[in-house]
């Protein structure tokens, strides 16, 4: 399991990590996005959208389960599984999105843990501590073999 920690010091840097990643993602990519309230999940997803060339405004999909953006290099499917706490994930036809023409981002993936594909990226966002408002640890982990190289060669914002 290849894993990399990137410290970001602003929302812009977190977006930059997402943007850099998105430029290299193949179609059919599944990304699980973890993090507490305000950790930066939507911020990171905005970066992904930018990296895919999407100009539409990215908003949280909480009340819709899925938002789709089709104006980029690849479509972006942004899913929030929060409301699937009591099941129902199996009825969504997720397999179709796992092997899709685009990039699928899933928040609250713990509710559909038993439905996940073999290859996926996990992106976890964490605040450094209470005092520091603008520092986040972004941890990217490749599950399966497909994304190992990608994670290994991802640059930290300061390296660019
Ligand atoms: N290093 C950083 N990375 C990401 N966001 C940061 C950072 N520093 C400060 N922020 C701010 O933290 C907030 C993150 O909000 P965002 O909506 O992305 O979080 P979220 O995880 O989607 O929250 P929610 O669970 O409520 O949807 C934004 O206001 C952003 O400007
Ligand atoms: Mg959000």
PDB file of C-alpha atoms and ligand atoms in Angstrom:
ATOM      1  CA  UNK A   1       0.000   0.000   0.000  1.00  0.00           C
ATOM      2  CA  UNK A   2       1.699   3.191  -1.193  1.00  0.00           C
ATOM      3  CA  UNK A   3       0.950   6.179   0.990  1.00  0.00           C
ATOM      4  CA  UNK A   4       2.044   9.815   1.004  1.00  0.00           C
ATOM      5  CA  UNK A   5       1.468  12.642   3.445  1.00  0.00           C
ATOM      6  CA  UNK A   6       1.369  16.193   2.154  1.00  0.00           C
ATOM      7  CA  UNK A   7       1.111  19.153   4.519  1.00  0.00           C
ATOM      8  CA  UNK A   8      -0.802  22.108   3.088  1.00  0.00           C
ATOM      9  CA  UNK A   9      -0.885  25.591   4.562  1.00  0.00           C
ATOM     10  CA  UNK A  10      -3.879  27.078   2.774  1.00  0.00           C
ATOM     11  CA  UNK A  11      -7.023  26.132   0.895  1.00  0.00           C
ATOM     12  CA  UNK A  12      -5.193  27.047  -2.305  1.00  0.00           C
ATOM     13  CA  UNK A  13      -2.459  24.495  -1.584  1.00  0.00           C
ATOM     14  CA  UNK A  14      -5.013  21.771  -0.895  1.00  0.00           C
ATOM     15  CA  UNK A  15      -6.703  22.625  -4.187  1.00  0.00           C
ATOM     16  CA  UNK A  16      -3.337  22.439  -5.879  1.00  0.00           C
ATOM     17  CA  UNK A  17      -2.819  18.860  -4.665  1.00  0.00           C
ATOM     18  CA  UNK A  18      -6.197  17.897  -6.082  1.00  0.00           C
ATOM     19  CA  UNK A  19      -5.483  19.703  -9.322  1.00  0.00           C
ATOM     20  CA  UNK A  20      -2.130  18.005  -9.834  1.00  0.00           C
ATOM     21  CA  UNK A  21      -3.663  14.619  -9.083  1.00  0.00           C
ATOM     22  CA  UNK A  22      -6.605  15.093 -11.435  1.00  0.00           C
ATOM     23  CA  UNK A  23      -4.368  15.900 -14.384  1.00  0.00           C
ATOM     24  CA  UNK A  24      -3.031  12.342 -14.226  1.00  0.00           C
ATOM     25  CA  UNK A  25      -6.123  10.302 -13.342  1.00  0.00           C
ATOM     26  CA  UNK A  26      -7.385   7.650 -15.762  1.00  0.00           C
ATOM     27  CA  UNK A  27     -11.083   7.155 -16.433  1.00  0.00           C
ATOM     28  CA  UNK A  28     -12.691   4.751 -13.986  1.00  0.00           C
ATOM     29  CA  UNK A  29     -10.783   6.217 -11.030  1.00  0.00           C
ATOM     30  CA  UNK A  30     -12.463   5.889  -7.635  1.00  0.00           C
ATOM     31  CA  UNK A  31     -11.406   8.293  -4.858  1.00  0.00           C
ATOM     32  CA  UNK A  32     -12.618   7.936  -1.286  1.00  0.00           C
ATOM     33  CA  UNK A  33     -12.545  11.293   0.460  1.00  0.00           C
ATOM     34  CA  UNK A  34     -12.359  11.375   4.266  1.00  0.00           C
ATOM     35  CA  UNK A  35     -12.199  14.228   6.738  1.00  0.00           C
ATOM     36  CA  UNK A  36     -14.129  15.936   9.503  1.00  0.00           C
ATOM     37  CA  UNK A  37     -16.438  18.897   8.989  1.00  0.00           C
ATOM     38  CA  UNK A  38     -14.460  21.759   7.470  1.00  0.00           C
ATOM     39  CA  UNK A  39     -11.378  19.621   6.905  1.00  0.00           C
ATOM     40  CA  UNK A  40     -11.335  20.571   3.217  1.00  0.00           C
ATOM     41  CA  UNK A  41     -13.161  17.826   1.309  1.00  0.00           C
ATOM     42  CA  UNK A  42     -15.062  20.228  -0.913  1.00  0.00           C
ATOM     43  CA  UNK A  43     -11.943  22.375  -1.306  1.00  0.00           C
ATOM     44  CA  UNK A  44      -9.971  19.350  -2.478  1.00  0.00           C
ATOM     45  CA  UNK A  45     -12.752  18.343  -4.869  1.00  0.00           C
ATOM     46  CA  UNK A  46     -12.709  21.846  -6.374  1.00  0.00           C
ATOM     47  CA  UNK A  47      -9.028  21.262  -7.088  1.00  0.00           C
ATOM     48  CA  UNK A  48      -9.837  17.948  -8.744  1.00  0.00           C
ATOM     49  CA  UNK A  49     -12.429  19.673 -10.914  1.00  0.00           C
ATOM     50  CA  UNK A  50      -9.959  22.366 -11.942  1.00  0.00           C
ATOM     51  CA  UNK A  51      -7.391  19.695 -12.823  1.00  0.00           C
ATOM     52  CA  UNK A  52      -9.966  17.996 -15.025  1.00  0.00           C
ATOM     53  CA  UNK A  53     -10.679  21.287 -16.756  1.00  0.00           C
ATOM     54  CA  UNK A  54     -14.149  21.625 -15.237  1.00  0.00           C
ATOM     55  CA  UNK A  55     -15.372  25.219 -15.072  1.00  0.00           C
ATOM     56  CA  UNK A  56     -18.688  24.566 -13.342  1.00  0.00           C
ATOM     57  CA  UNK A  57     -18.868  25.453  -9.654  1.00  0.00           C
ATOM     58  CA  UNK A  58     -18.425  22.428  -7.374  1.00  0.00           C
ATOM     59  CA  UNK A  59     -20.822  22.262  -4.449  1.00  0.00           C
ATOM     60  CA  UNK A  60     -21.366  19.641  -1.748  1.00  0.00           C
ATOM     61  CA  UNK A  61     -23.657  16.857  -2.912  1.00  0.00           C
ATOM     62  CA  UNK A  62     -25.086  16.159   0.557  1.00  0.00           C
ATOM     63  CA  UNK A  63     -28.745  16.571  -0.314  1.00  0.00           C
ATOM     64  CA  UNK A  64     -28.535  15.072  -3.768  1.00  0.00           C
ATOM     65  CA  UNK A  65     -26.263  12.037  -3.105  1.00  0.00           C
ATOM     66  CA  UNK A  66     -24.625  12.604  -6.525  1.00  0.00           C
ATOM     67  CA  UNK A  67     -23.527  15.656  -8.505  1.00  0.00           C
ATOM     68  CA  UNK A  68     -22.075  15.290 -11.981  1.00  0.00           C
ATOM     69  CA  UNK A  69     -19.825  17.648 -13.953  1.00  0.00           C
ATOM     70  CA  UNK A  70     -19.412  16.987 -17.642  1.00  0.00           C
ATOM     71  CA  UNK A  71     -17.496  19.956 -19.009  1.00  0.00           C
ATOM     72  CA  UNK A  72     -13.949  18.671 -18.408  1.00  0.00           C
ATOM     73  CA  UNK A  73     -11.382  16.222 -19.832  1.00  0.00           C
ATOM     74  CA  UNK A  74     -13.253  13.479 -17.934  1.00  0.00           C
ATOM     75  CA  UNK A  75     -16.605  13.666 -16.179  1.00  0.00           C
ATOM     76  CA  UNK A  76     -16.500  14.099 -12.408  1.00  0.00           C
ATOM     77  CA  UNK A  77     -19.021  12.187 -10.315  1.00  0.00           C
ATOM     78  CA  UNK A  78     -19.171  13.549  -6.779  1.00  0.00           C
ATOM     79  CA  UNK A  79     -21.075  11.349  -4.381  1.00  0.00           C
ATOM     80  CA  UNK A  80     -21.983  11.754  -0.738  1.00  0.00           C
ATOM     81  CA  UNK A  81     -22.932   8.439   0.892  1.00  0.00           C
ATOM     82  CA  UNK A  82     -23.849  10.112   4.182  1.00  0.00           C
ATOM     83  CA  UNK A  83     -27.529   9.338   3.817  1.00  0.00           C
ATOM     84  CA  UNK A  84     -26.801   5.676   3.122  1.00  0.00           C
ATOM     85  CA  UNK A  85     -25.946   5.041   6.765  1.00  0.00           C
ATOM     86  CA  UNK A  86     -28.842   2.639   7.002  1.00  0.00           C
ATOM     87  CA  UNK A  87     -28.055   0.852   3.754  1.00  0.00           C
ATOM     88  CA  UNK A  88     -29.372   1.413   0.279  1.00  0.00           C
ATOM     89  CA  UNK A  89     -25.955   1.630  -1.371  1.00  0.00           C
ATOM     90  CA  UNK A  90     -26.445  -1.684  -3.117  1.00  0.00           C
ATOM     91  CA  UNK A  91     -29.442  -0.246  -4.997  1.00  0.00           C
ATOM     92  CA  UNK A  92     -27.564   2.712  -6.497  1.00  0.00           C
ATOM     93  CA  UNK A  93     -25.909   0.787  -9.315  1.00  0.00           C
ATOM     94  CA  UNK A  94     -22.490   1.889  -8.059  1.00  0.00           C
ATOM     95  CA  UNK A  95     -20.628  -0.695 -10.143  1.00  0.00           C
ATOM     96  CA  UNK A  96     -21.477   1.403 -13.167  1.00  0.00           C
ATOM     97  CA  UNK A  97     -19.642   4.368 -11.642  1.00  0.00           C
ATOM     98  CA  UNK A  98     -16.700   2.216 -10.485  1.00  0.00           C
ATOM     99  CA  UNK A  99     -15.962   1.323 -14.072  1.00  0.00           C
ATOM    100  CA  UNK A 100     -17.051   4.627 -15.517  1.00  0.00           C
ATOM    101  CA  UNK A 101     -15.867   7.033 -18.197  1.00  0.00           C
ATOM    102  CA  UNK A 102     -14.826   9.467 -15.488  1.00  0.00           C
ATOM    103  CA  UNK A 103     -13.621  10.075 -11.952  1.00  0.00           C
ATOM    104  CA  UNK A 104     -15.806   9.133  -8.998  1.00  0.00           C
ATOM    105  CA  UNK A 105     -15.282  10.892  -5.669  1.00  0.00           C
ATOM    106  CA  UNK A 106     -17.086   9.406  -2.675  1.00  0.00           C
ATOM    107  CA  UNK A 107     -17.530  11.105   0.678  1.00  0.00           C
ATOM    108  CA  UNK A 108     -18.691   9.030   3.664  1.00  0.00           C
ATOM    109  CA  UNK A 109     -17.575   5.844   1.933  1.00  0.00           C
ATOM    110  CA  UNK A 110     -17.759   3.873   5.174  1.00  0.00           C
ATOM    111  CA  UNK A 111     -21.434   3.286   4.456  1.00  0.00           C
ATOM    112  CA  UNK A 112     -20.614   1.481   1.247  1.00  0.00           C
ATOM    113  CA  UNK A 113     -17.346  -0.181   2.357  1.00  0.00           C
ATOM    114  CA  UNK A 114     -18.499  -3.634   1.271  1.00  0.00           C
ATOM    115  CA  UNK A 115     -19.159  -2.416  -2.284  1.00  0.00           C
ATOM    116  CA  UNK A 116     -15.754  -0.941  -3.135  1.00  0.00           C
ATOM    117  CA  UNK A 117     -13.629  -1.959  -6.146  1.00  0.00           C
ATOM    118  CA  UNK A 118     -10.128  -3.489  -5.868  1.00  0.00           C
ATOM    119  CA  UNK A 119      -8.294  -0.339  -6.981  1.00  0.00           C
ATOM    120  CA  UNK A 120      -9.011   3.002  -5.426  1.00  0.00           C
ATOM    121  CA  UNK A 121      -7.360   6.053  -3.913  1.00  0.00           C
ATOM    122  CA  UNK A 122      -8.086   7.162  -0.389  1.00  0.00           C
ATOM    123  CA  UNK A 123      -7.581  10.835   0.388  1.00  0.00           C
ATOM    124  CA  UNK A 124      -7.809  11.798   4.063  1.00  0.00           C
ATOM    125  CA  UNK A 125      -7.776  15.402   5.242  1.00  0.00           C
ATOM    126  CA  UNK A 126      -6.922  16.308   8.808  1.00  0.00           C
ATOM    127  CA  UNK A 127      -6.500  19.563  10.684  1.00  0.00           C
ATOM    128  CA  UNK A 128      -3.074  19.842  12.305  1.00  0.00           C
ATOM    129  CA  UNK A 129      -4.480  21.062  15.607  1.00  0.00           C
ATOM    130  CA  UNK A 130      -7.087  23.431  16.979  1.00  0.00           C
ATOM    131  CA  UNK A 131      -4.876  26.514  17.013  1.00  0.00           C
ATOM    132  CA  UNK A 132      -3.687  26.300  13.442  1.00  0.00           C
ATOM    133  CA  UNK A 133      -6.596  27.264  11.218  1.00  0.00           C
ATOM    134  CA  UNK A 134      -4.906  26.772   7.875  1.00  0.00           C
ATOM    135  CA  UNK A 135      -2.757  23.653   8.115  1.00  0.00           C
ATOM    136  CA  UNK A 136      -3.990  20.290   6.884  1.00  0.00           C
ATOM    137  CA  UNK A 137      -2.395  16.895   6.498  1.00  0.00           C
ATOM    138  CA  UNK A 138      -3.490  15.355   3.216  1.00  0.00           C
ATOM    139  CA  UNK A 139      -2.817  11.618   3.172  1.00  0.00           C
ATOM    140  CA  UNK A 140      -3.093   9.826  -0.164  1.00  0.00           C
ATOM    141  CA  UNK A 141      -3.122   6.044  -0.141  1.00  0.00           C
ATOM    142  CA  UNK A 142      -3.242   3.720  -3.136  1.00  0.00           C
ATOM    143  CA  UNK A 143      -5.284   0.573  -2.585  1.00  0.00           C
ATOM    144  CA  UNK A 144      -4.532  -2.085  -5.162  1.00  0.00           C
ATOM    145  CA  UNK A 145      -1.696  -1.634  -7.671  1.00  0.00           C
ATOM    146  CA  UNK A 146      -3.180   0.822 -10.169  1.00  0.00           C
ATOM    147  CA  UNK A 147      -2.416   4.063  -8.305  1.00  0.00           C
ATOM    148  CA  UNK A 148       0.859   3.108  -6.597  1.00  0.00           C
ATOM    149  CA  UNK A 149       3.064   4.912  -9.125  1.00  0.00           C
ATOM    150  CA  UNK A 150       0.824   7.952  -9.169  1.00  0.00           C
ATOM    151  CA  UNK A 151       0.977   8.407  -5.399  1.00  0.00           C
ATOM    152  CA  UNK A 152       4.722   7.795  -5.337  1.00  0.00           C
ATOM    153  CA  UNK A 153       5.395  10.524  -7.891  1.00  0.00           C
ATOM    154  CA  UNK A 154       2.919  13.125  -6.616  1.00  0.00           C
ATOM    155  CA  UNK A 155       4.682  16.378  -5.760  1.00  0.00           C
ATOM    156  CA  UNK A 156       4.200  18.474  -2.660  1.00  0.00           C
ATOM    157  CA  UNK A 157       3.046  22.051  -3.469  1.00  0.00           C
ATOM    158  CA  UNK A 158       6.375  23.464  -2.214  1.00  0.00           C
ATOM    159  CA  UNK A 159       8.352  21.204  -4.587  1.00  0.00           C
ATOM    160  CA  UNK A 160       6.873  22.745  -7.705  1.00  0.00           C
TER     161      UNK A 160
HETATM  162  N1  LIG B   1      -4.925  23.937   4.200  1.00  0.00           N
HETATM  163  C1  LIG B   1      -6.248  24.025   3.959  1.00  0.00           C
HETATM  164  N2  LIG B   1      -6.855  23.097   3.162  1.00  0.00           N
HETATM  165  C2  LIG B   1      -8.190  23.147   2.924  1.00  0.00           C
HETATM  166  N3  LIG B   1      -9.023  24.066   3.436  1.00  0.00           N
HETATM  167  C3  LIG B   1      -8.487  25.017   4.235  1.00  0.00           C
HETATM  168  C4  LIG B   1      -7.104  25.031   4.528  1.00  0.00           C
HETATM  169  N4  LIG B   1      -6.853  26.078   5.344  1.00  0.00           N
HETATM  170  C5  LIG B   1      -8.022  26.682   5.545  1.00  0.00           C
HETATM  171  N5  LIG B   1      -9.028  26.067   4.883  1.00  0.00           N
HETATM  172  C6  LIG B   1     -10.451  26.465   4.929  1.00  0.00           C
HETATM  173  O1  LIG B   1     -11.164  25.422   5.562  1.00  0.00           O
HETATM  174  C7  LIG B   1     -12.474  25.321   4.973  1.00  0.00           C
HETATM  175  C8  LIG B   1     -12.680  23.916   4.394  1.00  0.00           C
HETATM  176  O2  LIG B   1     -14.019  23.815   3.975  1.00  0.00           O
HETATM  177  P1  LIG B   1     -14.588  22.660   3.047  1.00  0.00           P
HETATM  178  O3  LIG B   1     -15.980  23.059   2.699  1.00  0.00           O
HETATM  179  O4  LIG B   1     -13.643  22.360   1.942  1.00  0.00           O
HETATM  180  O5  LIG B   1     -14.590  21.428   4.067  1.00  0.00           O
HETATM  181  P2  LIG B   1     -15.426  20.087   3.984  1.00  0.00           P
HETATM  182  O6  LIG B   1     -14.522  19.019   4.472  1.00  0.00           O
HETATM  183  O7  LIG B   1     -16.010  19.935   2.639  1.00  0.00           O
HETATM  184  O8  LIG B   1     -16.561  20.363   5.062  1.00  0.00           O
HETATM  185  P3  LIG B   1     -18.034  19.728   5.176  1.00  0.00           P
HETATM  186  O9  LIG B   1     -17.868  18.403   5.875  1.00  0.00           O
HETATM  187  O10 LIG B   1     -18.761  20.704   6.048  1.00  0.00           O
HETATM  188  O11 LIG B   1     -18.596  19.608   3.794  1.00  0.00           O
HETATM  189  C9  LIG B   1     -12.553  26.382   3.902  1.00  0.00           C
HETATM  190  O12 LIG B   1     -13.147  27.527   4.458  1.00  0.00           O
HETATM  191  C10 LIG B   1     -11.078  26.642   3.571  1.00  0.00           C
HETATM  192  O13 LIG B   1     -10.850  27.950   3.084  1.00  0.00           O
HETATM  193 MG1  LIG B   2     -17.942  19.590   1.907  1.00  0.00          MG
END
